Coordinates of N, CA and C and ligand atoms in Angstrom, one line a residue:
M76 N -7.6 -112.8 69.5 CA -8.9 -112.6 70.1 C -8.7 -112.5 71.6
P77 N -8.6 -111.3 72.2 CA -8.4 -111.2 73.7 C -9.5 -111.8 74.5
R78 N -9.2 -112.5 75.5 CA -10.2 -113.0 76.5 C -10.0 -112.2 77.8
L79 N -11.1 -111.8 78.3 CA -11.1 -111.0 79.6 C -12.3 -111.4 80.4
T80 N -12.3 -110.9 81.6 CA -13.5 -111.1 82.4 C -14.1 -109.7 82.9
I81 N -15.4 -109.6 82.9 CA -16.1 -108.5 83.4 C -17.0 -109.0 84.5
D82 N -16.7 -108.6 85.8 CA -17.5 -109.1 86.9 C -17.5 -110.6 86.9
Q83 N -16.3 -111.1 86.6 CA -16.0 -112.6 86.7 C -16.7 -113.4 85.6
R84 N -17.3 -112.7 84.6 CA -17.8 -113.4 83.5 C -16.9 -113.2 82.3
E85 N -16.5 -114.4 81.7 CA -15.5 -114.4 80.7 C -16.1 -114.0 79.3
V86 N -15.3 -113.3 78.5 CA -15.8 -113.0 77.2 C -14.6 -112.8 76.3
E87 N -14.8 -113.2 75.0 CA -13.7 -113.1 74.0 C -14.2 -112.1 73.0
V88 N -13.3 -111.1 72.7 CA -13.7 -110.0 71.8 C -12.8 -109.9 70.6
P89 N -13.1 -109.3 69.5 CA -12.3 -109.1 68.4 C -11.1 -108.1 68.7
P90 N -10.0 -108.3 68.1 CA -8.9 -107.4 68.4 C -9.3 -105.9 68.1
G91 N -8.9 -105.0 69.1 CA -9.3 -103.6 68.9 C -10.6 -103.2 69.6
A92 N -11.3 -104.3 70.2 CA -12.5 -103.9 70.9 C -12.2 -103.3 72.2
T93 N -13.1 -102.4 72.7 CA -12.9 -101.8 73.9 C -13.6 -102.6 75.1
I94 N -13.3 -102.2 76.3 CA -14.0 -102.9 77.4 C -15.5 -102.6 77.3
L95 N -15.9 -101.5 76.8 CA -17.4 -101.2 76.7 C -17.9 -102.1 75.6
D96 N -17.2 -102.4 74.5 CA -17.7 -103.3 73.5 C -17.8 -104.7 74.1
A97 N -16.8 -105.1 75.0 CA -16.9 -106.4 75.6 C -18.1 -106.5 76.5
A98 N -18.4 -105.4 77.2 CA -19.5 -105.5 78.1 C -20.8 -105.6 77.4
R99 N -20.9 -104.9 76.3 CA -22.1 -105.0 75.5 C -22.2 -106.4 74.9
Q100 N -21.1 -107.0 74.5 CA -21.2 -108.4 74.0 C -21.8 -109.3 75.0
L101 N -21.5 -109.0 76.3 CA -21.9 -109.9 77.4 C -23.4 -109.5 77.8
G102 N -23.9 -108.5 77.3 CA -25.2 -108.0 77.7 C -25.2 -107.2 79.0
V103 N -24.0 -106.7 79.3 CA -23.8 -105.9 80.6 C -23.9 -104.4 80.2
E104 N -24.8 -103.7 80.8 CA -24.9 -102.2 80.5 C -23.9 -101.5 81.4
I105 N -23.0 -100.7 80.7 CA -22.1 -99.8 81.4 C -22.7 -98.4 81.0
P106 N -23.0 -97.5 81.9 CA -23.6 -96.2 81.6 C -22.6 -95.3 80.8
T107 N -23.2 -94.7 79.7 CA -22.4 -93.7 79.0 C -23.3 -92.5 78.7
L108 N -22.8 -91.3 78.8 CA -23.5 -90.1 78.4 C -22.8 -89.4 77.2
C109 N -21.5 -89.6 77.1 CA -20.8 -88.9 76.1 C -20.2 -89.7 74.9
F110 N -20.6 -91.0 74.9 CA -20.1 -91.9 73.8 C -21.2 -92.2 72.8
L111 N -20.8 -92.1 71.5 CA -21.7 -92.4 70.5 C -21.0 -93.4 69.5
D112 N -21.7 -94.5 69.2 CA -21.1 -95.5 68.3 C -20.6 -94.8 67.0
G113 N -19.4 -95.2 66.6 CA -19.0 -94.7 65.3 C -18.2 -93.4 65.4
H114 N -18.1 -92.9 66.6 CA -17.3 -91.7 66.9 C -16.2 -91.9 67.9
A115 N -15.2 -91.1 67.9 CA -14.1 -91.3 68.9 C -14.7 -91.0 70.3
P116 N -14.1 -91.7 71.3 CA -14.6 -91.4 72.7 C -14.3 -90.0 73.1
N117 N -15.2 -89.4 73.8 CA -15.0 -88.0 74.3 C -14.4 -88.0 75.7
T118 N -14.8 -89.1 76.5 CA -14.4 -89.2 77.8 C -14.6 -87.9 78.6
T119 N -15.7 -87.3 78.5 CA -16.1 -86.1 79.3 C -16.9 -86.5 80.5
C120 N -17.8 -87.4 80.3 CA -18.7 -87.7 81.4 C -18.1 -88.6 82.5
M121 N -17.2 -89.5 82.1 CA -16.6 -90.4 82.9 C -17.5 -91.4 83.7
L122 N -18.7 -91.5 83.2 CA -19.6 -92.5 83.9 C -19.3 -93.9 83.7
C123 N -18.5 -94.2 82.6 CA -18.2 -95.6 82.2 C -17.0 -96.1 82.8
L124 N -16.4 -95.3 83.8 CA -15.3 -95.8 84.5 C -15.4 -97.2 85.1
V125 N -14.4 -98.0 85.0 CA -14.4 -99.3 85.6 C -13.0 -99.5 86.2
K126 N -12.8 -100.5 87.0 CA -11.6 -100.7 87.7 C -10.9 -101.9 87.1
V127 N -9.6 -101.7 86.7 CA -8.8 -102.9 86.1 C -7.5 -102.9 86.8
G128 N -7.2 -103.9 87.5 CA -5.9 -104.1 88.1 C -5.6 -102.9 89.1
G129 N -6.6 -102.4 89.8 CA -6.5 -101.4 90.7 C -6.5 -100.0 90.2
R130 N -6.6 -99.9 88.8 CA -6.7 -98.5 88.2 C -8.0 -98.3 87.6
W131 N -8.4 -97.0 87.7 CA -9.7 -96.5 87.0 C -9.4 -96.2 85.6
V132 N -10.2 -96.8 84.7 CA -10.1 -96.5 83.3 C -11.5 -96.3 82.7
P133 N -11.6 -95.4 81.7 CA -12.8 -95.2 81.0 C -13.1 -96.4 80.0
S134 N -14.1 -97.1 80.2 CA -14.3 -98.3 79.4 C -14.5 -98.0 77.9
C135 N -15.0 -96.8 77.6 CA -15.3 -96.5 76.1 C -14.0 -96.2 75.4
A136 N -12.9 -96.0 76.1 CA -11.7 -95.6 75.5 C -10.5 -96.5 75.8
T137 N -10.8 -97.7 76.5 CA -9.7 -98.6 76.8 C -9.9 -99.9 76.1
R138 N -8.8 -100.3 75.3 CA -8.9 -101.6 74.7 C -8.9 -102.7 75.6
A139 N -9.7 -103.7 75.2 CA -9.8 -105.0 75.9 C -8.5 -105.7 75.7
E140 N -7.9 -106.3 76.7 CA -6.6 -106.9 76.6 C -6.8 -108.4 77.2
E141 N -5.9 -109.3 76.7 CA -5.9 -110.6 77.2 C -5.7 -110.6 78.7
G142 N -6.5 -111.4 79.4 CA -6.3 -111.6 80.8 C -6.9 -110.5 81.7
M143 N -7.4 -109.4 81.1 CA -7.9 -108.3 82.0 C -9.0 -108.8 82.9
Q144 N -9.1 -108.3 84.1 CA -10.1 -108.6 85.1 C -10.8 -107.2 85.4
V145 N -12.0 -107.0 84.8 CA -12.7 -105.8 84.9 C -13.7 -105.8 86.0
E146 N -13.6 -104.8 86.9 CA -14.7 -104.7 88.0 C -15.6 -103.6 87.5
N147 N -16.9 -104.0 87.4 CA -17.9 -103.0 86.9 C -19.1 -102.9 87.9
D148 N -19.5 -104.0 88.4 CA -20.7 -104.0 89.3 C -20.2 -104.3 90.7
T149 N -19.6 -103.3 91.3 CA -19.2 -103.3 92.7 C -19.7 -102.1 93.4
D150 N -19.7 -102.2 94.8 CA -20.1 -101.0 95.5 C -19.2 -99.8 95.2
E151 N -17.9 -100.1 95.0 CA -17.0 -98.9 94.8 C -17.3 -98.2 93.4
V152 N -17.5 -99.1 92.4 CA -17.8 -98.5 91.1 C -19.1 -97.8 91.2
R153 N -20.1 -98.3 91.8 CA -21.4 -97.7 91.8 C -21.4 -96.4 92.6
H154 N -20.5 -96.3 93.7 CA -20.4 -95.1 94.5 C -19.8 -94.0 93.6
L155 N -18.7 -94.4 92.8 CA -18.1 -93.4 92.0 C -19.0 -92.9 90.9
R156 N -19.8 -93.7 90.3 CA -20.8 -93.3 89.3 C -21.8 -92.4 89.9
R157 N -22.3 -92.8 91.1 CA -23.3 -92.0 91.8 C -22.8 -90.6 92.0
T158 N -21.5 -90.5 92.5 CA -20.9 -89.2 92.7 C -20.8 -88.4 91.5
G159 N -20.4 -89.0 90.3 CA -20.2 -88.4 89.1 C -21.5 -87.8 88.6
L160 N -22.6 -88.6 88.8 CA -24.0 -88.1 88.4 C -24.4 -87.0 89.3
E161 N -24.1 -87.0 90.6 CA -24.5 -86.0 91.4 C -23.8 -84.6 91.1
L162 N -22.6 -84.8 90.6 CA -21.9 -83.6 90.2 C -22.5 -83.0 88.9
L163 N -22.9 -83.9 88.0 CA -23.6 -83.4 86.8 C -24.9 -82.8 87.1
L164 N -25.7 -83.4 88.1 CA -27.0 -82.9 88.4 C -26.9 -81.6 89.2
S165 N -25.7 -81.4 89.9 CA -25.6 -80.1 90.6 C -25.6 -78.9 89.7
D166 N -25.3 -79.2 88.4 CA -25.2 -78.1 87.4 C -26.3 -78.2 86.4
H167 N -27.3 -78.9 86.7 CA -28.3 -79.2 85.7 C -29.6 -78.5 86.1
Q168 N -30.3 -77.9 85.2 CA -31.6 -77.3 85.5 C -32.6 -78.4 85.7
M169 N -33.1 -78.6 86.9 CA -34.0 -79.7 87.2 C -35.4 -79.3 86.9
R170 N -35.8 -79.5 85.7 CA -37.2 -79.2 85.3 C -37.8 -80.4 84.7
C171 N -37.5 -81.5 85.3 CA -37.9 -82.8 84.7 C -39.3 -82.9 84.3
R172 N -40.2 -82.4 85.3 CA -41.6 -82.6 85.1 C -42.1 -81.9 83.8
E173 N -41.4 -80.8 83.5 CA -41.9 -79.9 82.4 C -41.0 -80.3 81.1
C174 N -39.9 -81.0 81.3 CA -39.0 -81.2 80.2 C -39.6 -82.2 79.2
E175 N -39.7 -81.9 77.9 CA -40.3 -82.8 76.9 C -39.5 -84.0 76.7
R176 N -38.2 -84.0 77.2 CA -37.3 -85.3 77.0 C -37.9 -86.4 77.9
G177 N -38.5 -86.0 79.0 CA -39.1 -87.0 79.8 C -38.2 -88.2 80.2
D178 N -38.8 -89.4 80.0 CA -38.0 -90.6 80.3 C -37.0 -90.9 79.3
G179 N -36.9 -90.1 78.3 CA -35.9 -90.3 77.3 C -34.5 -89.7 77.7
C180 N -34.6 -89.0 78.8 CA -33.3 -88.3 79.3 C -32.4 -89.4 79.9
K181 N -31.2 -89.5 79.4 CA -30.3 -90.5 79.9 C -29.8 -90.1 81.3
L182 N -29.6 -88.8 81.5 CA -29.1 -88.3 82.8 C -30.1 -88.7 83.9
R183 N -31.4 -88.5 83.6 CA -32.4 -88.8 84.6 C -32.5 -90.4 84.8
R184 N -32.4 -91.1 83.8 CA -32.4 -92.6 83.9 C -31.3 -93.1 84.8
Y185 N -30.1 -92.7 84.5 CA -28.9 -93.2 85.3 C -29.0 -92.6 86.7
A186 N -29.5 -91.4 86.9 CA -29.7 -90.9 88.2 C -30.6 -91.8 89.0
R187 N -31.6 -92.3 88.4 CA -32.6 -93.2 89.1 C -31.9 -94.6 89.4
I188 N -31.2 -95.1 88.4 CA -30.5 -96.4 88.6 C -29.5 -96.4 89.7
Y189 N -28.7 -95.3 89.7 CA -27.6 -95.2 90.7 C -28.0 -94.4 92.0
G190 N -29.2 -94.0 92.1 CA -29.7 -93.3 93.3 C -29.0 -92.0 93.6
A191 N -28.7 -91.3 92.5 CA -28.0 -90.0 92.6 C -29.0 -88.9 92.9
R192 N -28.7 -88.0 93.8 CA -29.6 -86.9 94.2 C -29.0 -85.6 93.8
A193 N -29.8 -84.7 93.3 CA -29.4 -83.4 92.8 C -28.9 -82.5 93.9
A194 N -29.4 -82.7 95.0 CA -29.3 -81.7 96.1 C -27.8 -81.8 96.8
R195 N -27.2 -82.9 96.5 CA -25.9 -83.1 97.3 C -24.8 -82.0 97.0
F196 N -24.7 -81.6 95.8 CA -23.6 -80.5 95.5 C -24.3 -79.3 95.0
R197 N -25.5 -79.0 95.5 CA -26.2 -77.8 94.9 C -25.5 -76.5 95.2
G198 N -25.4 -75.6 94.3 CA -24.8 -74.3 94.4 C -25.0 -73.5 93.2
E199 N -24.1 -72.6 92.9 CA -24.2 -71.8 91.6 C -24.2 -72.7 90.4
Q200 N -25.0 -72.4 89.4 CA -25.1 -73.2 88.2 C -24.8 -72.5 86.9
R201 N -24.4 -73.4 86.0 CA -24.2 -72.8 84.6 C -25.6 -72.6 84.0
G202 N -25.7 -71.7 83.1 CA -26.9 -71.5 82.3 C -28.1 -71.0 83.1
E203 N -27.8 -70.4 84.2 CA -29.0 -70.0 85.0 C -29.9 -68.9 84.3
K204 N -29.3 -68.3 83.3 CA -30.1 -67.3 82.6 C -30.9 -67.9 81.5
G205 N -30.9 -69.2 81.3 CA -31.8 -69.9 80.4 C -31.2 -70.2 79.1
G206 N -31.8 -69.7 78.0 CA -31.4 -70.2 76.6 C -30.1 -69.4 76.1
E207 N -29.8 -69.6 74.8 CA -28.6 -69.1 74.3 C -28.6 -67.6 74.4
K208 N -29.8 -67.0 74.3 CA -29.8 -65.5 74.5 C -30.7 -65.1 75.7
G209 N -30.8 -66.0 76.6 CA -31.6 -65.8 77.8 C -33.0 -66.3 77.7
D210 N -33.7 -66.3 78.8 CA -35.1 -66.9 78.8 C -36.0 -66.4 77.7
E211 N -35.8 -65.1 77.4 CA -36.8 -64.5 76.5 C -36.8 -65.3 75.1
S212 N -35.6 -65.7 74.7 CA -35.5 -66.4 73.4 C -36.2 -67.7 73.5
I213 N -36.2 -68.4 74.6 CA -36.8 -69.7 74.8 C -38.3 -69.5 74.7
F214 N -38.8 -68.6 75.4 CA -40.3 -68.4 75.5 C -40.8 -67.8 74.3
A215 N -39.9 -67.1 73.5 CA -40.4 -66.6 72.2 C -40.3 -67.5 71.0
A216 N -39.7 -68.7 71.3 CA -39.4 -69.7 70.3 C -40.8 -70.2 69.7
R217 N -40.8 -70.5 68.4 CA -42.0 -71.0 67.8 C -41.8 -72.5 67.6
P218 N -42.9 -73.2 67.4 CA -42.8 -74.7 67.1 C -41.9 -74.9 65.9
G219 N -40.9 -75.8 66.0 CA -40.0 -76.1 65.0 C -38.7 -75.4 65.1
D220 N -38.6 -74.3 65.9 CA -37.3 -73.7 66.1 C -36.4 -74.6 66.9
V221 N -35.1 -74.6 66.6 CA -34.1 -75.4 67.5 C -33.8 -74.5 68.7
I222 N -34.0 -75.1 69.8 CA -33.7 -74.5 71.1 C -32.5 -75.1 71.8
Y223 N -31.6 -74.3 72.3 CA -30.5 -74.8 73.1 C -30.7 -74.2 74.5
Q224 N -30.6 -75.1 75.5 CA -30.8 -74.6 76.9 C -29.5 -75.0 77.7
P225 N -28.6 -74.0 77.8 CA -27.4 -74.3 78.5 C -27.5 -74.9 79.9
G226 N -28.6 -74.6 80.6 CA -28.8 -75.1 81.9 C -29.1 -76.6 82.0
K227 N -29.4 -77.2 80.8 CA -29.6 -78.6 80.7 C -28.4 -79.3 80.0
C228 N -27.5 -78.5 79.5 CA -26.4 -79.1 78.7 C -25.3 -79.7 79.7
I229 N -24.9 -80.9 79.4 CA -23.8 -81.5 80.3 C -22.5 -81.5 79.6
L230 N -22.4 -80.7 78.5 CA -21.1 -80.5 77.8 C -20.5 -81.8 77.4
C231 N -21.3 -82.7 76.9 CA -20.8 -84.1 76.6 C -20.1 -84.0 75.2
G232 N -20.4 -83.0 74.4 CA -19.7 -82.9 73.1 C -20.3 -83.7 72.0
L233 N -21.3 -84.5 72.2 CA -21.9 -85.4 71.1 C -22.4 -84.6 69.9
C234 N -23.1 -83.4 70.2 CA -23.6 -82.7 69.1 C -22.4 -82.0 68.2
I235 N -21.4 -81.7 68.9 CA -20.2 -81.1 68.2 C -19.6 -82.2 67.2
Q236 N -19.5 -83.4 67.8 CA -19.0 -84.6 66.9 C -19.9 -84.8 65.7
V237 N -21.2 -84.9 66.0 CA -22.2 -85.1 64.9 C -22.1 -84.0 63.8
V238 N -22.0 -82.8 64.2 CA -22.0 -81.7 63.3 C -20.6 -81.8 62.5
E239 N -19.6 -82.1 63.2 CA -18.3 -82.3 62.5 C -18.3 -83.4 61.4
A240 N -18.9 -84.5 61.9 CA -19.0 -85.7 61.0 C -19.9 -85.4 59.7
A241 N -20.9 -84.5 60.0 CA -21.7 -84.2 58.8 C -21.1 -83.1 57.9
A242 N -19.9 -82.6 58.3 CA -19.2 -81.6 57.6 C -20.0 -80.3 57.4
E243 N -20.7 -80.0 58.5 CA -21.5 -78.7 58.4 C -20.5 -77.5 58.3
P244 N -20.8 -76.6 57.5 CA -19.8 -75.5 57.2 C -19.5 -74.6 58.5
L245 N -20.4 -74.4 59.3 CA -20.2 -73.5 60.4 C -19.6 -74.3 61.6
G246 N -20.4 -75.3 62.1 CA -19.9 -76.1 63.2 C -20.3 -75.4 64.5
L247 N -19.9 -76.1 65.6 CA -20.1 -75.6 66.9 C -18.9 -75.8 67.8
A248 N -18.8 -75.1 68.9 CA -17.7 -75.3 69.8 C -18.2 -74.9 71.2
F249 N -17.5 -75.3 72.2 CA -17.7 -74.8 73.5 C -17.0 -73.5 73.7
T250 N -17.6 -72.4 74.2 CA -16.9 -71.2 74.5 C -17.3 -70.8 75.9
G251 N -16.5 -69.8 76.4 CA -16.7 -69.3 77.8 C -15.9 -70.1 78.8
R252 N -16.0 -69.7 80.1 CA -15.3 -70.3 81.1 C -16.2 -70.5 82.3
G253 N -15.8 -71.5 83.1 CA -16.5 -71.8 84.3 C -18.0 -72.0 84.1
F254 N -18.8 -71.2 84.9 CA -20.2 -71.3 84.8 C -20.8 -70.8 83.5
N255 N -19.9 -70.1 82.7 CA -20.4 -69.5 81.4 C -20.1 -70.4 80.2
V256 N -19.5 -71.6 80.4 CA -19.3 -72.5 79.3 C -20.6 -72.8 78.6
Q257 N -20.6 -72.7 77.3 CA -21.9 -73.2 76.6 C -21.5 -73.4 75.1
L258 N -22.4 -74.0 74.4 CA -22.2 -74.2 73.0 C -22.4 -72.9 72.3
S259 N -21.6 -72.7 71.2 CA -21.7 -71.5 70.4 C -21.4 -71.8 69.0
A260 N -22.0 -71.1 68.1 CA -21.6 -71.1 66.7 C -20.7 -69.9 66.4
P261 N -19.8 -70.0 65.3 CA -18.9 -68.9 65.1 C -19.6 -67.7 64.5
F262 N -18.9 -66.6 64.5 CA -19.3 -65.3 63.8 C -20.7 -64.9 64.2
G263 N -21.1 -65.1 65.5 CA -22.4 -64.6 66.0 C -23.6 -65.3 65.4
H264 N -23.4 -66.5 64.7 CA -24.5 -67.2 64.2 C -25.2 -68.0 65.4
S265 N -26.4 -68.4 65.1 CA -27.2 -69.1 66.1 C -26.8 -70.6 66.2
I266 N -27.2 -71.1 67.3 CA -26.9 -72.6 67.4 C -27.6 -73.4 66.3
A267 N -28.8 -73.0 65.9 CA -29.5 -73.6 64.8 C -28.6 -73.6 63.5
D268 N -28.0 -72.4 63.3 CA -27.2 -72.3 62.1 C -26.0 -73.2 62.2
G269 N -25.4 -73.3 63.4 CA -24.2 -74.2 63.5 C -24.6 -75.7 63.4
L270 N -25.8 -76.0 63.8 CA -26.2 -77.4 63.7 C -26.6 -77.8 62.2
G271 N -27.1 -76.8 61.5 CA -27.4 -77.0 60.1 C -28.3 -78.2 59.8
Q272 N -27.9 -79.0 58.8 CA -28.8 -80.2 58.4 C -28.6 -81.3 59.5
A273 N -27.7 -81.1 60.4 CA -27.4 -82.2 61.4 C -28.3 -82.0 62.6
A274 N -29.2 -81.0 62.6 CA -30.0 -80.6 63.8 C -30.8 -81.8 64.3
A275 N -31.5 -82.5 63.5 CA -32.4 -83.5 63.9 C -31.6 -84.6 64.6
R276 N -30.5 -85.0 64.0 CA -29.6 -86.1 64.6 C -29.1 -85.6 65.9
C277 N -28.7 -84.4 66.0 CA -28.1 -83.8 67.3 C -29.2 -83.8 68.4
I278 N -30.3 -83.5 68.1 CA -31.5 -83.5 69.0 C -31.7 -84.9 69.5
E279 N -31.6 -85.8 68.6 CA -31.8 -87.3 68.9 C -30.7 -87.8 69.8
V280 N -29.4 -87.4 69.6 CA -28.3 -88.0 70.4 C -28.1 -87.2 71.7
C281 N -28.6 -86.0 71.8 CA -28.4 -85.2 73.1 C -28.9 -86.1 74.3
P282 N -28.1 -86.3 75.2 CA -28.5 -87.2 76.3 C -29.5 -86.6 77.2
T283 N -29.7 -85.3 77.2 CA -30.7 -84.6 78.0 C -31.6 -83.8 77.1
G284 N -32.4 -82.9 77.6 CA -33.2 -82.0 76.8 C -32.6 -80.7 76.4
A285 N -31.2 -80.7 76.4 CA -30.5 -79.4 76.1 C -30.8 -78.9 74.7
L286 N -30.9 -79.8 73.8 CA -31.3 -79.4 72.4 C -32.7 -80.0 72.2
S287 N -33.6 -79.1 71.7 CA -35.0 -79.6 71.5 C -35.6 -78.7 70.3
L288 N -36.8 -79.2 70.0 CA -37.5 -78.4 69.0 C -38.7 -77.8 69.6
G289 N -39.1 -76.6 69.2 CA -40.4 -76.0 69.6 C -40.2 -75.3 70.9
R290 N -41.2 -75.0 71.6 CA -41.2 -74.1 72.7 C -41.3 -74.9 74.0
P291 N -40.2 -74.9 74.8 CA -40.2 -75.7 76.0 C -41.0 -74.9 77.0
S292 N -41.6 -75.6 77.9 CA -42.4 -74.9 79.0 C -41.5 -74.6 80.1
G293 N -41.8 -73.6 80.9 CA -41.0 -73.3 82.1 C -41.4 -74.3 83.2
G294 N -40.9 -74.0 84.3 CA -41.2 -74.9 85.4 C -40.4 -74.8 86.6
T295 N -40.6 -75.6 87.6 CA -39.8 -75.5 88.8 C -39.0 -76.7 89.0
M296 N -38.1 -76.6 89.9 CA -37.1 -77.7 90.1 C -38.0 -78.9 90.6
N297 N -37.6 -80.1 90.1 CA -38.3 -81.3 90.4 C -37.3 -82.5 90.5
E298 N -37.0 -82.9 91.7 CA -36.0 -83.9 91.8 C -36.7 -85.3 91.7
Ligands
SF4_343 FE1 -24.2 -82.8 74.8 FE2 -26.7 -82.0 74.3 FE3 -24.9 -80.2 75.4 FE4 -24.7 -81.0 72.9 S1 -26.4 -79.8 73.7 S2 -23.0 -80.9 74.4 S3 -25.4 -83.1 72.9 S4 -25.7 -82.1 76.3

């Protein structure tokens, strides 16, 4: 049973536990956007970085070891997380006021906690054209339709993992390059087809409003 410290608080965890598990055992929140219990770490968002022995490591994917001294609540760690969030926000369609995800958006919640501002790295964005087939498909959506908005997708990969775990026959993958990367289903199928029976769970775990049901409203940028 390894014993370690997180922000100088000692904790003993079962063998195989991660630093994130240890933090949760202590009641310490480490932010995660791309990690889902029961699934392998994606390590795409890198928000859960902590410092151990002078090295940055993702806490979701790093085993807790005997004698580790983990720095989590320091100015340096907070600064790194704030910068990571600002980079995500720089590529995020800021329609918070109109977004039905509202306070359930993890990106928005962490941005508030860490004081991240969307404007810092503002520039060209992914998904500026709107939905999977452009804005028209979003505004033509009927209540109950599954909607994917690339401009809100942070490419965390959670929906892909959930679809894989559910053994959905089509599945989803990221396709495209640079600002054109987005979720796609194979053979020209829709995102809804790719999500299949796992759609509700994927909408639930999506950390932003990138996956939703029904017709989203348009809106203007709102920081
Ligand atoms: Fe992650 Fe949501 Fe994008 Fe899927 S749609 S990759 S869950 S942000």
